[in-house]
Amino acid sequence: LEWATVLDEELAGYNLYRSLTPGSGYTRQNTDLIRTASRYEDAGLALGSAFYYYATAVDSSGNESAPSAIVFGLSEGISVPD
């Protein structure tokens, strides 16, 4: 997943939330703030899994922004034969 970078010198990082449904049940996917990029790889998902995501920006005081727009994601990968 990728999102537009927030241009603010007080930006500390981002949080990414995932749910099976678009309206509720979102849980944070990152333990620590995503600091190095406006990108996150949601690894370990079964091929073809469908999820909804949103991101938030967090400032240096720990304040979290309102959620971004919700996006739909479908996992991709390489199928390895048995």
PDB file of C-alpha atoms in Angstrom:
ATOM      1  CA  LEU A   1       0.000   0.000   0.000  1.00  0.00           C
ATOM      2  CA  GLU A   2       1.197   3.510  -0.745  1.00  0.00           C
ATOM      3  CA  TRP A   3      -0.192   6.919   0.152  1.00  0.00           C
ATOM      4  CA  ALA A   4       0.645  10.585  -0.374  1.00  0.00           C
ATOM      5  CA  THR A   5       3.349  11.860   1.959  1.00  0.00           C
ATOM      6  CA  VAL A   6       2.309  14.487   4.506  1.00  0.00           C
ATOM      7  CA  LEU A   7       4.595  17.510   4.214  1.00  0.00           C
ATOM      8  CA  ASP A   8       4.854  18.705   7.799  1.00  0.00           C
ATOM      9  CA  GLU A   9       8.039  19.066   9.806  1.00  0.00           C
ATOM     10  CA  GLU A  10       6.188  17.809  12.907  1.00  0.00           C
ATOM     11  CA  LEU A  11       5.257  14.503  11.215  1.00  0.00           C
ATOM     12  CA  ALA A  12       6.491  11.567  13.305  1.00  0.00           C
ATOM     13  CA  GLY A  13       5.082   8.786  11.125  1.00  0.00           C
ATOM     14  CA  TYR A  14       1.978   6.915  10.033  1.00  0.00           C
ATOM     15  CA  ASN A  15      -0.399   4.239  11.298  1.00  0.00           C
ATOM     16  CA  LEU A  16      -2.148   1.798   8.992  1.00  0.00           C
ATOM     17  CA  TYR A  17      -5.491   0.175   9.829  1.00  0.00           C
ATOM     18  CA  ARG A  18      -7.122  -2.886   8.209  1.00  0.00           C
ATOM     19  CA  SER A  19     -10.616  -4.430   8.275  1.00  0.00           C
ATOM     20  CA  LEU A  20     -12.584  -7.148   6.509  1.00  0.00           C
ATOM     21  CA  THR A  21     -15.500  -4.727   6.037  1.00  0.00           C
ATOM     22  CA  PRO A  22     -15.456  -1.066   4.940  1.00  0.00           C
ATOM     23  CA  GLY A  23     -17.492   0.346   7.828  1.00  0.00           C
ATOM     24  CA  SER A  24     -16.050  -1.083  11.039  1.00  0.00           C
ATOM     25  CA  GLY A  25     -13.653  -3.476  12.709  1.00  0.00           C
ATOM     26  CA  TYR A  26     -10.398  -1.686  11.822  1.00  0.00           C
ATOM     27  CA  THR A  27      -7.270  -2.730  13.709  1.00  0.00           C
ATOM     28  CA  ARG A  28      -3.845  -1.105  13.586  1.00  0.00           C
ATOM     29  CA  GLN A  29      -1.373  -3.206  11.604  1.00  0.00           C
ATOM     30  CA  ASN A  30       1.909  -1.595  12.636  1.00  0.00           C
ATOM     31  CA  THR A  31       3.387  -1.929  16.120  1.00  0.00           C
ATOM     32  CA  ASP A  32       5.659   1.105  15.743  1.00  0.00           C
ATOM     33  CA  LEU A  33       4.999   4.179  13.623  1.00  0.00           C
ATOM     34  CA  ILE A  34       5.802   3.769   9.946  1.00  0.00           C
ATOM     35  CA  ARG A  35       8.583   6.350   9.715  1.00  0.00           C
ATOM     36  CA  THR A  36      10.726   5.655   6.680  1.00  0.00           C
ATOM     37  CA  ALA A  37       8.190   5.916   3.866  1.00  0.00           C
ATOM     38  CA  SER A  38       4.559   6.436   2.948  1.00  0.00           C
ATOM     39  CA  ARG A  39       4.383   2.745   2.087  1.00  0.00           C
ATOM     40  CA  TYR A  40       3.515  -0.489   3.892  1.00  0.00           C
ATOM     41  CA  GLU A  41       3.692  -4.120   2.811  1.00  0.00           C
ATOM     42  CA  ASP A  42       1.009  -6.220   4.481  1.00  0.00           C
ATOM     43  CA  ALA A  43       2.864  -9.542   4.342  1.00  0.00           C
ATOM     44  CA  GLY A  44       1.674 -13.019   5.259  1.00  0.00           C
ATOM     45  CA  LEU A  45      -1.801 -12.779   3.754  1.00  0.00           C
ATOM     46  CA  ALA A  46      -3.394 -15.616   1.823  1.00  0.00           C
ATOM     47  CA  LEU A  47      -3.394 -15.088  -1.938  1.00  0.00           C
ATOM     48  CA  GLY A  48      -6.571 -13.285  -3.005  1.00  0.00           C
ATOM     49  CA  SER A  49      -7.456 -12.013   0.492  1.00  0.00           C
ATOM     50  CA  ALA A  50      -9.593  -8.857   0.410  1.00  0.00           C
ATOM     51  CA  PHE A  51      -9.297  -6.072   2.987  1.00  0.00           C
ATOM     52  CA  TYR A  52     -10.122  -2.404   3.523  1.00  0.00           C
ATOM     53  CA  TYR A  53      -7.453   0.030   4.733  1.00  0.00           C
ATOM     54  CA  TYR A  54      -6.923   3.571   5.898  1.00  0.00           C
ATOM     55  CA  ALA A  55      -3.876   5.487   7.081  1.00  0.00           C
ATOM     56  CA  THR A  56      -3.408   8.234   9.650  1.00  0.00           C
ATOM     57  CA  ALA A  57      -0.539  10.669  10.198  1.00  0.00           C
ATOM     58  CA  VAL A  58       0.905  11.108  13.700  1.00  0.00           C
ATOM     59  CA  ASP A  59       2.755  14.247  14.803  1.00  0.00           C
ATOM     60  CA  SER A  60       5.700  14.546  17.195  1.00  0.00           C
ATOM     61  CA  SER A  61       3.294  15.123  20.125  1.00  0.00           C
ATOM     62  CA  GLY A  62       1.453  11.861  19.414  1.00  0.00           C
ATOM     63  CA  ASN A  63      -1.653  13.469  17.903  1.00  0.00           C
ATOM     64  CA  GLU A  64      -3.223  11.280  15.235  1.00  0.00           C
ATOM     65  CA  SER A  65      -4.929  12.767  12.179  1.00  0.00           C
ATOM     66  CA  ALA A  66      -8.367  11.898  10.936  1.00  0.00           C
ATOM     67  CA  PRO A  67      -8.408   8.731   8.811  1.00  0.00           C
ATOM     68  CA  SER A  68      -7.557   8.917   5.134  1.00  0.00           C
ATOM     69  CA  ALA A  69     -10.048   7.750   2.566  1.00  0.00           C
ATOM     70  CA  ILE A  70     -10.755   4.024   2.847  1.00  0.00           C
ATOM     71  CA  VAL A  71      -9.200   1.917   0.102  1.00  0.00           C
ATOM     72  CA  PHE A  72      -9.830  -1.669  -0.943  1.00  0.00           C
ATOM     73  CA  GLY A  73      -6.893  -4.044  -1.243  1.00  0.00           C
ATOM     74  CA  LEU A  74      -6.574  -7.531  -2.686  1.00  0.00           C
ATOM     75  CA  SER A  75      -3.451  -9.530  -1.838  1.00  0.00           C
ATOM     76  CA  GLU A  76      -1.223 -10.648  -4.671  1.00  0.00           C
ATOM     77  CA  GLY A  77       1.623 -13.081  -4.734  1.00  0.00           C
ATOM     78  CA  ILE A  78       3.207 -16.020  -6.356  1.00  0.00           C
ATOM     79  CA  SER A  79       1.491 -19.356  -6.027  1.00  0.00           C
ATOM     80  CA  VAL A  80       4.045 -22.032  -5.199  1.00  0.00           C
ATOM     81  CA  PRO A  81       3.150 -25.584  -6.296  1.00  0.00           C
ATOM     82  CA  ASP A  82       3.308 -28.405  -3.715  1.00  0.00           C
TER      83      ASP A  82
END
